[in-house]
């Protein structure tokens, strides 16, 4: 917006355009929401936010105000809430960071397996069965109370990657899974000093919420998890347990910066 117009009175059309920009920033969507029954409430709140900042409608001021519970209103009103796993899966895009590096000679197979395991993980209800309740300390009352929710994992996944458990309106919006092939040593490797077999470094799953991406390293440990079992309905996998733990541990890391 023109800096000289920050404190100037705007036309209704200009005001609506600014509000539309704010809503798009929060919902990652581009749909026309002016006819939504809650639109007038949001518009009223928006005008209050402008008054609160003395007419300064710089984006960071407005977004700061909308980081209040009003954000939840906008999300609930203008985003499509999750209705099924298939809907979520259609927004996940798998790609290889370095597809020409093929230490195992089966990159394509690894990508297919990852899709199967992640799909299986998201499809199962509630928390995975965690031996010894390893992650109890990470599961707060909110998640305990919805332990049997068939969409719990999907909501957790989205809350880590986007900051809230809703699918943006824009059908082109994606969460990207970036797969890096980075392990090419002998498998498994035996430690000469201890005689213990080393299956490589821990699986690396890194969530970058502000970019709606998560990265997975195709190393020996990942291959062990993917090749030692087959996903079956009603049964958790070791990969699923690991992935769930990583999501729980990453819940407080979301940032829109």
JSON list of C-alpha atoms in Angstrom, two decimals:
[
{"chain": "A", "resi": 1, "resn": "UNK", "atom": "CA", "xyz": [0.00, 0.00, 0.00]},
{"chain": "A", "resi": 2, "resn": "UNK", "atom": "CA", "xyz": [1.13, 3.58, -0.74]},
{"chain": "A", "resi": 3, "resn": "UNK", "atom": "CA", "xyz": [2.83, 4.87, 2.46]},
{"chain": "A", "resi": 4, "resn": "UNK", "atom": "CA", "xyz": [1.19, 8.26, 1.97]},
{"chain": "A", "resi": 5, "resn": "UNK", "atom": "CA", "xyz": [-2.21, 6.59, 2.23]},
{"chain": "A", "resi": 6, "resn": "UNK", "atom": "CA", "xyz": [-1.63, 4.80, 5.54]},
{"chain": "A", "resi": 7, "resn": "UNK", "atom": "CA", "xyz": [-3.58, 7.29, 7.64]},
{"chain": "A", "resi": 8, "resn": "UNK", "atom": "CA", "xyz": [-5.85, 8.49, 4.85]},
{"chain": "A", "resi": 9, "resn": "UNK", "atom": "CA", "xyz": [-9.49, 7.54, 4.64]},
{"chain": "A", "resi": 10, "resn": "UNK", "atom": "CA", "xyz": [-10.03, 4.77, 2.11]},
{"chain": "A", "resi": 11, "resn": "UNK", "atom": "CA", "xyz": [-12.96, 3.96, -0.07]},
{"chain": "A", "resi": 12, "resn": "UNK", "atom": "CA", "xyz": [-15.10, 0.94, 0.77]},
{"chain": "A", "resi": 13, "resn": "UNK", "atom": "CA", "xyz": [-13.55, -0.89, -2.17]},
{"chain": "A", "resi": 14, "resn": "UNK", "atom": "CA", "xyz": [-10.03, -0.19, -0.95]},
{"chain": "A", "resi": 15, "resn": "UNK", "atom": "CA", "xyz": [-10.95, -1.28, 2.57]},
{"chain": "A", "resi": 16, "resn": "UNK", "atom": "CA", "xyz": [-12.38, -4.56, 1.30]},
{"chain": "A", "resi": 17, "resn": "UNK", "atom": "CA", "xyz": [-9.29, -5.20, -0.80]},
{"chain": "A", "resi": 18, "resn": "UNK", "atom": "CA", "xyz": [-7.02, -4.77, 2.22]},
{"chain": "A", "resi": 19, "resn": "UNK", "atom": "CA", "xyz": [-9.25, -7.06, 4.29]},
{"chain": "A", "resi": 20, "resn": "UNK", "atom": "CA", "xyz": [-9.22, -9.64, 1.50]},
{"chain": "A", "resi": 21, "resn": "UNK", "atom": "CA", "xyz": [-5.42, -9.57, 1.51]},
{"chain": "A", "resi": 22, "resn": "UNK", "atom": "CA", "xyz": [-5.32, -10.16, 5.27]},
{"chain": "A", "resi": 23, "resn": "UNK", "atom": "CA", "xyz": [-7.76, -13.06, 5.09]},
{"chain": "A", "resi": 24, "resn": "UNK", "atom": "CA", "xyz": [-5.81, -14.63, 2.21]},
{"chain": "A", "resi": 25, "resn": "UNK", "atom": "CA", "xyz": [-2.61, -14.37, 4.27]},
{"chain": "A", "resi": 26, "resn": "UNK", "atom": "CA", "xyz": [-4.24, -16.17, 7.17]},
{"chain": "A", "resi": 27, "resn": "UNK", "atom": "CA", "xyz": [-6.13, -18.85, 5.26]},
{"chain": "A", "resi": 28, "resn": "UNK", "atom": "CA", "xyz": [-3.65, -19.43, 2.41]},
{"chain": "A", "resi": 29, "resn": "UNK", "atom": "CA", "xyz": [-6.74, -19.30, 0.22]},
{"chain": "A", "resi": 30, "resn": "UNK", "atom": "CA", "xyz": [-8.19, -17.20, -2.56]},
{"chain": "A", "resi": 31, "resn": "UNK", "atom": "CA", "xyz": [-11.91, -17.97, -2.44]},
{"chain": "A", "resi": 32, "resn": "UNK", "atom": "CA", "xyz": [-14.58, -15.26, -2.35]},
{"chain": "A", "resi": 33, "resn": "UNK", "atom": "CA", "xyz": [-15.81, -15.19, 1.23]},
{"chain": "A", "resi": 34, "resn": "UNK", "atom": "CA", "xyz": [-17.84, -11.97, 1.19]},
{"chain": "A", "resi": 35, "resn": "UNK", "atom": "CA", "xyz": [-21.13, -13.88, 1.26]},
{"chain": "A", "resi": 36, "resn": "UNK", "atom": "CA", "xyz": [-20.19, -16.04, 4.24]},
{"chain": "A", "resi": 37, "resn": "UNK", "atom": "CA", "xyz": [-22.56, -15.50, 7.22]},
{"chain": "A", "resi": 38, "resn": "UNK", "atom": "CA", "xyz": [-19.61, -14.65, 9.50]},
{"chain": "A", "resi": 39, "resn": "UNK", "atom": "CA", "xyz": [-18.06, -12.18, 7.10]},
{"chain": "A", "resi": 40, "resn": "UNK", "atom": "CA", "xyz": [-19.66, -9.11, 8.70]},
{"chain": "A", "resi": 41, "resn": "UNK", "atom": "CA", "xyz": [-18.28, -10.11, 12.10]},
{"chain": "A", "resi": 42, "resn": "UNK", "atom": "CA", "xyz": [-14.78, -10.41, 10.70]},
{"chain": "A", "resi": 43, "resn": "UNK", "atom": "CA", "xyz": [-15.15, -7.13, 8.81]},
{"chain": "A", "resi": 44, "resn": "UNK", "atom": "CA", "xyz": [-16.23, -5.44, 12.04]},
{"chain": "A", "resi": 45, "resn": "UNK", "atom": "CA", "xyz": [-13.21, -6.87, 13.85]},
{"chain": "A", "resi": 46, "resn": "UNK", "atom": "CA", "xyz": [-10.95, -5.76, 11.04]},
{"chain": "A", "resi": 47, "resn": "UNK", "atom": "CA", "xyz": [-12.20, -2.17, 11.28]},
{"chain": "A", "resi": 48, "resn": "UNK", "atom": "CA", "xyz": [-11.63, -2.24, 15.02]},
{"chain": "A", "resi": 49, "resn": "UNK", "atom": "CA", "xyz": [-8.05, -3.38, 14.44]},
{"chain": "A", "resi": 50, "resn": "UNK", "atom": "CA", "xyz": [-7.45, -0.46, 12.09]},
{"chain": "A", "resi": 51, "resn": "UNK", "atom": "CA", "xyz": [-8.78, 1.95, 14.72]},
{"chain": "A", "resi": 52, "resn": "UNK", "atom": "CA", "xyz": [-6.62, 0.28, 17.38]},
{"chain": "A", "resi": 53, "resn": "UNK", "atom": "CA", "xyz": [-3.50, 1.11, 15.38]},
{"chain": "A", "resi": 54, "resn": "UNK", "atom": "CA", "xyz": [-4.54, 4.67, 14.60]},
{"chain": "A", "resi": 55, "resn": "UNK", "atom": "CA", "xyz": [-5.32, 3.98, 10.97]},
{"chain": "A", "resi": 56, "resn": "UNK", "atom": "CA", "xyz": [-2.00, 2.26, 10.30]},
{"chain": "A", "resi": 57, "resn": "UNK", "atom": "CA", "xyz": [-2.94, -0.76, 8.24]},
{"chain": "A", "resi": 58, "resn": "UNK", "atom": "CA", "xyz": [0.54, -2.04, 7.62]},
{"chain": "A", "resi": 59, "resn": "UNK", "atom": "CA", "xyz": [0.40, -5.79, 7.10]},
{"chain": "A", "resi": 60, "resn": "UNK", "atom": "CA", "xyz": [2.40, -6.67, 10.21]},
{"chain": "A", "resi": 61, "resn": "UNK", "atom": "CA", "xyz": [0.12, -4.56, 12.43]},
{"chain": "A", "resi": 62, "resn": "UNK", "atom": "CA", "xyz": [-3.03, -6.16, 11.09]},
{"chain": "A", "resi": 63, "resn": "UNK", "atom": "CA", "xyz": [-1.64, -9.68, 11.16]},
{"chain": "A", "resi": 64, "resn": "UNK", "atom": "CA", "xyz": [-0.45, -9.09, 14.71]},
{"chain": "A", "resi": 65, "resn": "UNK", "atom": "CA", "xyz": [-4.01, -8.20, 15.72]},
{"chain": "A", "resi": 66, "resn": "UNK", "atom": "CA", "xyz": [-5.44, -11.17, 13.86]},
{"chain": "A", "resi": 67, "resn": "UNK", "atom": "CA", "xyz": [-3.07, -13.49, 15.75]},
{"chain": "A", "resi": 68, "resn": "UNK", "atom": "CA", "xyz": [-5.64, -13.20, 18.55]},
{"chain": "A", "resi": 69, "resn": "UNK", "atom": "CA", "xyz": [-8.66, -15.55, 18.78]},
{"chain": "A", "resi": 70, "resn": "UNK", "atom": "CA", "xyz": [-10.06, -13.67, 15.77]},
{"chain": "A", "resi": 71, "resn": "UNK", "atom": "CA", "xyz": [-7.65, -15.76, 13.72]},
{"chain": "A", "resi": 72, "resn": "UNK", "atom": "CA", "xyz": [-9.48, -18.88, 14.87]},
{"chain": "A", "resi": 73, "resn": "UNK", "atom": "CA", "xyz": [-12.76, -17.34, 13.75]},
{"chain": "A", "resi": 74, "resn": "UNK", "atom": "CA", "xyz": [-11.34, -16.66, 10.29]},
{"chain": "A", "resi": 75, "resn": "UNK", "atom": "CA", "xyz": [-9.88, -20.13, 10.02]},
{"chain": "A", "resi": 76, "resn": "UNK", "atom": "CA", "xyz": [-13.13, -21.76, 11.09]},
{"chain": "A", "resi": 77, "resn": "UNK", "atom": "CA", "xyz": [-15.22, -19.58, 8.80]},
{"chain": "A", "resi": 78, "resn": "UNK", "atom": "CA", "xyz": [-13.18, -19.57, 5.63]},
{"chain": "A", "resi": 79, "resn": "UNK", "atom": "CA", "xyz": [-11.16, -22.78, 5.63]},
{"chain": "A", "resi": 80, "resn": "UNK", "atom": "CA", "xyz": [-12.42, -26.24, 4.75]},
{"chain": "A", "resi": 81, "resn": "UNK", "atom": "CA", "xyz": [-12.12, -28.35, 7.88]},
{"chain": "A", "resi": 82, "resn": "UNK", "atom": "CA", "xyz": [-10.75, -31.86, 7.44]},
{"chain": "A", "resi": 83, "resn": "UNK", "atom": "CA", "xyz": [-13.52, -34.25, 6.49]},
{"chain": "A", "resi": 84, "resn": "UNK", "atom": "CA", "xyz": [-11.43, -37.25, 5.51]},
{"chain": "A", "resi": 85, "resn": "UNK", "atom": "CA", "xyz": [-7.88, -38.48, 5.08]},
{"chain": "A", "resi": 86, "resn": "UNK", "atom": "CA", "xyz": [-8.19, -38.68, 1.28]},
{"chain": "A", "resi": 87, "resn": "UNK", "atom": "CA", "xyz": [-8.76, -34.93, 1.24]},
{"chain": "A", "resi": 88, "resn": "UNK", "atom": "CA", "xyz": [-5.56, -34.33, 3.19]},
{"chain": "A", "resi": 89, "resn": "UNK", "atom": "CA", "xyz": [-3.51, -36.79, 1.14]},
{"chain": "A", "resi": 90, "resn": "UNK", "atom": "CA", "xyz": [-4.41, -34.94, -2.04]},
{"chain": "A", "resi": 91, "resn": "UNK", "atom": "CA", "xyz": [-2.52, -31.95, -0.64]},
{"chain": "A", "resi": 92, "resn": "UNK", "atom": "CA", "xyz": [0.74, -33.83, 0.10]},
{"chain": "A", "resi": 93, "resn": "UNK", "atom": "CA", "xyz": [3.38, -33.74, -2.63]},
{"chain": "A", "resi": 94, "resn": "UNK", "atom": "CA", "xyz": [6.39, -36.09, -2.53]},
{"chain": "A", "resi": 95, "resn": "UNK", "atom": "CA", "xyz": [9.59, -35.10, -4.33]},
{"chain": "A", "resi": 96, "resn": "UNK", "atom": "CA", "xyz": [13.25, -36.11, -4.31]},
{"chain": "A", "resi": 97, "resn": "UNK", "atom": "CA", "xyz": [15.88, -33.48, -3.50]},
{"chain": "A", "resi": 98, "resn": "UNK", "atom": "CA", "xyz": [18.68, -35.39, -5.22]},
{"chain": "A", "resi": 99, "resn": "UNK", "atom": "CA", "xyz": [17.07, -38.07, -7.42]},
{"chain": "A", "resi": 100, "resn": "UNK", "atom": "CA", "xyz": [20.29, -38.78, -9.34]},
{"chain": "A", "resi": 101, "resn": "UNK", "atom": "CA", "xyz": [22.12, -39.81, -6.15]},
{"chain": "A", "resi": 102, "resn": "UNK", "atom": "CA", "xyz": [21.05, -43.42, -5.87]},
{"chain": "A", "resi": 103, "resn": "UNK", "atom": "CA", "xyz": [23.21, -45.21, -3.25]},
{"chain": "A", "resi": 104, "resn": "UNK", "atom": "CA", "xyz": [20.82, -48.16, -3.03]},
{"chain": "A", "resi": 105, "resn": "UNK", "atom": "CA", "xyz": [19.71, -48.37, -6.63]},
{"chain": "A", "resi": 106, "resn": "UNK", "atom": "CA", "xyz": [16.04, -48.15, -5.70]},
{"chain": "A", "resi": 107, "resn": "UNK", "atom": "CA", "xyz": [15.14, -44.50, -5.10]},
{"chain": "A", "resi": 108, "resn": "UNK", "atom": "CA", "xyz": [11.80, -44.90, -6.83]},
{"chain": "A", "resi": 109, "resn": "UNK", "atom": "CA", "xyz": [10.89, -47.84, -4.59]},
{"chain": "A", "resi": 110, "resn": "UNK", "atom": "CA", "xyz": [11.79, -45.85, -1.48]},
{"chain": "A", "resi": 111, "resn": "UNK", "atom": "CA", "xyz": [9.50, -43.00, -2.53]},
{"chain": "A", "resi": 112, "resn": "UNK", "atom": "CA", "xyz": [6.64, -45.44, -3.13]},
{"chain": "A", "resi": 113, "resn": "UNK", "atom": "CA", "xyz": [7.19, -47.07, 0.28]},
{"chain": "A", "resi": 114, "resn": "UNK", "atom": "CA", "xyz": [7.28, -43.71, 2.04]},
{"chain": "A", "resi": 115, "resn": "UNK", "atom": "CA", "xyz": [3.97, -42.77, 0.46]},
{"chain": "A", "resi": 116, "resn": "UNK", "atom": "CA", "xyz": [2.49, -46.07, 1.65]},
{"chain": "A", "resi": 117, "resn": "UNK", "atom": "CA", "xyz": [3.77, -45.72, 5.21]},
{"chain": "A", "resi": 118, "resn": "UNK", "atom": "CA", "xyz": [2.77, -42.07, 5.61]},
{"chain": "A", "resi": 119, "resn": "UNK", "atom": "CA", "xyz": [-0.66, -42.77, 4.12]},
{"chain": "A", "resi": 120, "resn": "UNK", "atom": "CA", "xyz": [-1.07, -45.71, 6.51]},
{"chain": "A", "resi": 121, "resn": "UNK", "atom": "CA", "xyz": [0.04, -43.60, 9.48]},
{"chain": "A", "resi": 122, "resn": "UNK", "atom": "CA", "xyz": [-2.45, -40.83, 8.71]},
{"chain": "A", "resi": 123, "resn": "UNK", "atom": "CA", "xyz": [-5.27, -43.30, 8.05]},
{"chain": "A", "resi": 124, "resn": "UNK", "atom": "CA", "xyz": [-5.14, -45.01, 11.44]},
{"chain": "A", "resi": 125, "resn": "UNK", "atom": "CA", "xyz": [-7.13, -43.46, 14.35]},
{"chain": "A", "resi": 126, "resn": "UNK", "atom": "CA", "xyz": [-5.84, -42.03, 17.61]},
{"chain": "A", "resi": 127, "resn": "UNK", "atom": "CA", "xyz": [-2.31, -42.37, 18.90]},
{"chain": "A", "resi": 128, "resn": "UNK", "atom": "CA", "xyz": [-0.10, -45.28, 17.82]},
{"chain": "A", "resi": 129, "resn": "UNK", "atom": "CA", "xyz": [0.44, -47.93, 20.47]},
{"chain": "A", "resi": 130, "resn": "UNK", "atom": "CA", "xyz": [3.68, -46.77, 22.05]},
{"chain": "A", "resi": 131, "resn": "UNK", "atom": "CA", "xyz": [5.52, -49.48, 24.01]},
{"chain": "A", "resi": 132, "resn": "UNK", "atom": "CA", "xyz": [6.25, -48.29, 27.52]},
{"chain": "A", "resi": 133, "resn": "UNK", "atom": "CA", "xyz": [4.26, -45.10, 26.93]},
{"chain": "A", "resi": 134, "resn": "UNK", "atom": "CA", "xyz": [7.44, -43.45, 25.70]},
{"chain": "A", "resi": 135, "resn": "UNK", "atom": "CA", "xyz": [5.74, -40.26, 24.59]},
{"chain": "A", "resi": 136, "resn": "UNK", "atom": "CA", "xyz": [3.27, -39.84, 27.46]},
{"chain": "A", "resi": 137, "resn": "UNK", "atom": "CA", "xyz": [5.10, -36.73, 28.62]},
{"chain": "A", "resi": 138, "resn": "UNK", "atom": "CA", "xyz": [4.57, -35.18, 25.20]},
{"chain": "A", "resi": 139, "resn": "UNK", "atom": "CA", "xyz": [0.85, -35.92, 24.93]},
{"chain": "A", "resi": 140, "resn": "UNK", "atom": "CA", "xyz": [-1.10, -33.21, 26.76]},
{"chain": "A", "resi": 141, "resn": "UNK", "atom": "CA", "xyz": [-4.70, -33.31, 27.91]},
{"chain": "A", "resi": 142, "resn": "UNK", "atom": "CA", "xyz": [-6.00, -32.04, 24.57]},
{"chain": "A", "resi": 143, "resn": "UNK", "atom": "CA", "xyz": [-4.57, -35.01, 22.71]},
{"chain": "A", "resi": 144, "resn": "UNK", "atom": "CA", "xyz": [-5.36, -37.51, 25.45]},
{"chain": "A", "resi": 145, "resn": "UNK", "atom": "CA", "xyz": [-9.02, -36.52, 25.42]},
{"chain": "A", "resi": 146, "resn": "UNK", "atom": "CA", "xyz": [-9.24, -37.20, 21.68]},
{"chain": "A", "resi": 147, "resn": "UNK", "atom": "CA", "xyz": [-7.13, -40.34, 21.69]},
{"chain": "A", "resi": 148, "resn": "UNK", "atom": "CA", "xyz": [-9.72, -42.28, 19.67]},
{"chain": "A", "resi": 149, "resn": "UNK", "atom": "CA", "xyz": [-10.36, -39.49, 17.17]},
{"chain": "A", "resi": 150, "resn": "UNK", "atom": "CA", "xyz": [-10.08, -41.02, 13.65]},
{"chain": "A", "resi": 151, "resn": "UNK", "atom": "CA", "xyz": [-8.62, -37.70, 12.43]},
{"chain": "A", "resi": 152, "resn": "UNK", "atom": "CA", "xyz": [-6.27, -37.09, 15.37]},
{"chain": "A", "resi": 153, "resn": "UNK", "atom": "CA", "xyz": [-3.13, -37.83, 13.37]},
{"chain": "A", "resi": 154, "resn": "UNK", "atom": "CA", "xyz": [-4.25, -35.70, 10.45]},
{"chain": "A", "resi": 155, "resn": "UNK", "atom": "CA", "xyz": [-5.03, -32.80, 12.78]},
{"chain": "A", "resi": 156, "resn": "UNK", "atom": "CA", "xyz": [-1.68, -33.17, 14.54]},
{"chain": "A", "resi": 157, "resn": "UNK", "atom": "CA", "xyz": [0.12, -33.33, 11.18]},
{"chain": "A", "resi": 158, "resn": "UNK", "atom": "CA", "xyz": [-1.61, -30.17, 9.93]},
{"chain": "A", "resi": 159, "resn": "UNK", "atom": "CA", "xyz": [-1.18, -28.28, 13.19]},
{"chain": "A", "resi": 160, "resn": "UNK", "atom": "CA", "xyz": [2.59, -28.83, 12.99]},
{"chain": "A", "resi": 161, "resn": "UNK", "atom": "CA", "xyz": [2.85, -27.92, 9.30]},
{"chain": "A", "resi": 162, "resn": "UNK", "atom": "CA", "xyz": [0.42, -25.00, 9.18]},
{"chain": "A", "resi": 163, "resn": "UNK", "atom": "CA", "xyz": [-0.29, -23.88, 12.73]},
{"chain": "A", "resi": 164, "resn": "UNK", "atom": "CA", "xyz": [-3.91, -25.07, 12.74]},
{"chain": "A", "resi": 165, "resn": "UNK", "atom": "CA", "xyz": [-5.84, -28.20, 11.84]},
{"chain": "A", "resi": 166, "resn": "UNK", "atom": "CA", "xyz": [-7.59, -27.02, 8.70]},
{"chain": "A", "resi": 167, "resn": "UNK", "atom": "CA", "xyz": [-7.05, -27.44, 4.97]},
{"chain": "A", "resi": 168, "resn": "UNK", "atom": "CA", "xyz": [-6.74, -24.13, 3.11]},
{"chain": "A", "resi": 169, "resn": "UNK", "atom": "CA", "xyz": [-9.35, -23.32, 0.50]},
{"chain": "A", "resi": 170, "resn": "UNK", "atom": "CA", "xyz": [-6.97, -22.99, -2.42]},
{"chain": "A", "resi": 171, "resn": "UNK", "atom": "CA", "xyz": [-6.91, -26.40, -4.18]},
{"chain": "A", "resi": 172, "resn": "UNK", "atom": "CA", "xyz": [-3.35, -25.78, -5.38]},
{"chain": "A", "resi": 173, "resn": "UNK", "atom": "CA", "xyz": [-2.03, -25.55, -1.81]},
{"chain": "A", "resi": 174, "resn": "UNK", "atom": "CA", "xyz": [0.44, -28.33, -0.92]},
{"chain": "A", "resi": 175, "resn": "UNK", "atom": "CA", "xyz": [2.47, -29.73, 1.92]},
{"chain": "A", "resi": 176, "resn": "UNK", "atom": "CA", "xyz": [5.74, -30.91, 0.43]},
{"chain": "A", "resi": 177, "resn": "UNK", "atom": "CA", "xyz": [7.66, -33.99, 1.55]},
{"chain": "A", "resi": 178, "resn": "UNK", "atom": "CA", "xyz": [11.29, -33.61, 0.47]},
{"chain": "A", "resi": 179, "resn": "UNK", "atom": "CA", "xyz": [13.22, -36.89, 0.33]},
{"chain": "A", "resi": 180, "resn": "UNK", "atom": "CA", "xyz": [17.02, -36.76, 0.45]},
{"chain": "A", "resi": 181, "resn": "UNK", "atom": "CA", "xyz": [19.11, -39.82, -0.44]},
{"chain": "A", "resi": 182, "resn": "UNK", "atom": "CA", "xyz": [22.21, -39.59, 1.72]},
{"chain": "A", "resi": 183, "resn": "UNK", "atom": "CA", "xyz": [23.49, -42.97, 2.96]},
{"chain": "A", "resi": 184, "resn": "UNK", "atom": "CA", "xyz": [25.77, -45.13, 0.87]},
{"chain": "A", "resi": 185, "resn": "UNK", "atom": "CA", "xyz": [27.92, -47.09, 3.30]},
{"chain": "A", "resi": 186, "resn": "UNK", "atom": "CA", "xyz": [27.87, -50.83, 3.83]},
{"chain": "A", "resi": 187, "resn": "UNK", "atom": "CA", "xyz": [24.58, -51.97, 5.36]},
{"chain": "A", "resi": 188, "resn": "UNK", "atom": "CA", "xyz": [24.69, -52.88, 8.13]},
{"chain": "A", "resi": 189, "resn": "UNK", "atom": "CA", "xyz": [28.14, -51.84, 9.31]},
{"chain": "A", "resi": 190, "resn": "UNK", "atom": "CA", "xyz": [29.75, -53.72, 12.22]},
{"chain": "A", "resi": 191, "resn": "UNK", "atom": "CA", "xyz": [31.61, -51.73, 14.85]},
{"chain": "A", "resi": 192, "resn": "UNK", "atom": "CA", "xyz": [35.01, -53.43, 15.10]},
{"chain": "A", "resi": 193, "resn": "UNK", "atom": "CA", "xyz": [35.45, -52.47, 18.77]},
{"chain": "A", "resi": 194, "resn": "UNK", "atom": "CA", "xyz": [32.11, -53.73, 20.05]},
{"chain": "A", "resi": 195, "resn": "UNK", "atom": "CA", "xyz": [31.00, -56.12, 17.33]},
{"chain": "A", "resi": 196, "resn": "UNK", "atom": "CA", "xyz": [27.60, -54.38, 17.32]},
{"chain": "A", "resi": 197, "resn": "UNK", "atom": "CA", "xyz": [25.87, -53.92, 13.99]},
{"chain": "A", "resi": 198, "resn": "UNK", "atom": "CA", "xyz": [25.27, -50.27, 13.14]},
{"chain": "A", "resi": 199, "resn": "UNK", "atom": "CA", "xyz": [22.27, -49.64, 10.90]},
{"chain": "A", "resi": 200, "resn": "UNK", "atom": "CA", "xyz": [23.23, -46.05, 10.22]},
{"chain": "A", "resi": 201, "resn": "UNK", "atom": "CA", "xyz": [22.17, -42.76, 11.78]},
{"chain": "A", "resi": 202, "resn": "UNK", "atom": "CA", "xyz": [18.71, -42.19, 13.16]},
{"chain": "A", "resi": 203, "resn": "UNK", "atom": "CA", "xyz": [16.01, -41.43, 10.64]},
{"chain": "A", "resi": 204, "resn": "UNK", "atom": "CA", "xyz": [15.96, -37.70, 10.06]},
{"chain": "A", "resi": 205, "resn": "UNK", "atom": "CA", "xyz": [12.53, -36.07, 9.85]},
{"chain": "A", "resi": 206, "resn": "UNK", "atom": "CA", "xyz": [12.65, -32.28, 9.91]},
{"chain": "A", "resi": 207, "resn": "UNK", "atom": "CA", "xyz": [9.55, -30.10, 9.80]},
{"chain": "A", "resi": 208, "resn": "UNK", "atom": "CA", "xyz": [9.77, -26.59, 8.36]},
{"chain": "A", "resi": 209, "resn": "UNK", "atom": "CA", "xyz": [6.35, -25.28, 9.20]},
{"chain": "A", "resi": 210, "resn": "UNK", "atom": "CA", "xyz": [6.75, -21.78, 7.81]},
{"chain": "A", "resi": 211, "resn": "UNK", "atom": "CA", "xyz": [7.39, -23.33, 4.39]},
{"chain": "A", "resi": 212, "resn": "UNK", "atom": "CA", "xyz": [4.81, -26.13, 4.79]},
{"chain": "A", "resi": 213, "resn": "UNK", "atom": "CA", "xyz": [7.49, -28.75, 4.11]},
{"chain": "A", "resi": 214, "resn": "UNK", "atom": "CA", "xyz": [9.00, -31.71, 5.91]},
{"chain": "A", "resi": 215, "resn": "UNK", "atom": "CA", "xyz": [12.22, -33.48, 5.00]},
{"chain": "A", "resi": 216, "resn": "UNK", "atom": "CA", "xyz": [13.07, -37.16, 5.34]},
{"chain": "A", "resi": 217, "resn": "UNK", "atom": "CA", "xyz": [16.53, -38.65, 4.86]},
{"chain": "A", "resi": 218, "resn": "UNK", "atom": "CA", "xyz": [16.73, -41.92, 2.97]},
{"chain": "A", "resi": 219, "resn": "UNK", "atom": "CA", "xyz": [19.42, -43.56, 5.06]},
{"chain": "A", "resi": 220, "resn": "UNK", "atom": "CA", "xyz": [20.03, -47.07, 6.35]},
{"chain": "A", "resi": 221, "resn": "UNK", "atom": "CA", "xyz": [17.79, -46.64, 9.40]},
{"chain": "A", "resi": 222, "resn": "UNK", "atom": "CA", "xyz": [14.88, -45.47, 7.27]},
{"chain": "A", "resi": 223, "resn": "UNK", "atom": "CA", "xyz": [15.33, -48.42, 4.93]},
{"chain": "A", "resi": 224, "resn": "UNK", "atom": "CA", "xyz": [15.29, -50.75, 7.91]},
{"chain": "A", "resi": 225, "resn": "UNK", "atom": "CA", "xyz": [11.94, -49.32, 9.03]},
{"chain": "A", "resi": 226, "resn": "UNK", "atom": "CA", "xyz": [10.43, -49.46, 5.55]},
{"chain": "A", "resi": 227, "resn": "UNK", "atom": "CA", "xyz": [11.64, -52.92, 4.62]},
{"chain": "A", "resi": 228, "resn": "UNK", "atom": "CA", "xyz": [11.12, -54.82, 7.89]},
{"chain": "A", "resi": 229, "resn": "UNK", "atom": "CA", "xyz": [7.32, -54.72, 7.85]},
{"chain": "A", "resi": 230, "resn": "UNK", "atom": "CA", "xyz": [4.29, -54.10, 5.68]},
{"chain": "A", "resi": 231, "resn": "UNK", "atom": "CA", "xyz": [1.58, -51.60, 6.69]},
{"chain": "A", "resi": 232, "resn": "UNK", "atom": "CA", "xyz": [-1.65, -53.35, 7.66]},
{"chain": "A", "resi": 233, "resn": "UNK", "atom": "CA", "xyz": [-5.01, -51.84, 8.60]},
{"chain": "A", "resi": 234, "resn": "UNK", "atom": "CA", "xyz": [-5.51, -51.75, 12.35]},
{"chain": "A", "resi": 235, "resn": "UNK", "atom": "CA", "xyz": [-1.80, -52.20, 13.12]},
{"chain": "A", "resi": 236, "resn": "UNK", "atom": "CA", "xyz": [0.81, -49.54, 13.81]},
{"chain": "A", "resi": 237, "resn": "UNK", "atom": "CA", "xyz": [4.24, -49.61, 12.21]},
{"chain": "A", "resi": 238, "resn": "UNK", "atom": "CA", "xyz": [7.58, -48.70, 13.74]},
{"chain": "A", "resi": 239, "resn": "UNK", "atom": "CA", "xyz": [7.88, -45.93, 11.17]},
{"chain": "A", "resi": 240, "resn": "UNK", "atom": "CA", "xyz": [4.46, -44.62, 12.19]},
{"chain": "A", "resi": 241, "resn": "UNK", "atom": "CA", "xyz": [5.43, -44.59, 15.87]},
{"chain": "A", "resi": 242, "resn": "UNK", "atom": "CA", "xyz": [8.62, -42.72, 15.07]},
{"chain": "A", "resi": 243, "resn": "UNK", "atom": "CA", "xyz": [6.84, -40.23, 12.80]},
{"chain": "A", "resi": 244, "resn": "UNK", "atom": "CA", "xyz": [4.16, -39.63, 15.45]},
{"chain": "A", "resi": 245, "resn": "UNK", "atom": "CA", "xyz": [6.80, -38.94, 18.09]},
{"chain": "A", "resi": 246, "resn": "UNK", "atom": "CA", "xyz": [8.53, -36.45, 15.81]},
{"chain": "A", "resi": 247, "resn": "UNK", "atom": "CA", "xyz": [5.24, -34.63, 15.22]},
{"chain": "A", "resi": 248, "resn": "UNK", "atom": "CA", "xyz": [4.47, -34.47, 18.95]},
{"chain": "A", "resi": 249, "resn": "UNK", "atom": "CA", "xyz": [7.94, -33.13, 19.68]},
{"chain": "A", "resi": 250, "resn": "UNK", "atom": "CA", "xyz": [7.57, -30.48, 16.95]},
{"chain": "A", "resi": 251, "resn": "UNK", "atom": "CA", "xyz": [4.19, -29.06, 17.99]},
{"chain": "A", "resi": 252, "resn": "UNK", "atom": "CA", "xyz": [5.63, -25.91, 19.58]},
{"chain": "A", "resi": 253, "resn": "UNK", "atom": "CA", "xyz": [7.98, -25.15, 16.71]},
{"chain": "A", "resi": 254, "resn": "UNK", "atom": "CA", "xyz": [5.45, -23.69, 14.25]},
{"chain": "A", "resi": 255, "resn": "UNK", "atom": "CA", "xyz": [6.24, -20.20, 13.03]},
{"chain": "A", "resi": 256, "resn": "UNK", "atom": "CA", "xyz": [4.71, -18.20, 10.24]},
{"chain": "A", "resi": 257, "resn": "UNK", "atom": "CA", "xyz": [7.77, -15.93, 10.01]}
]
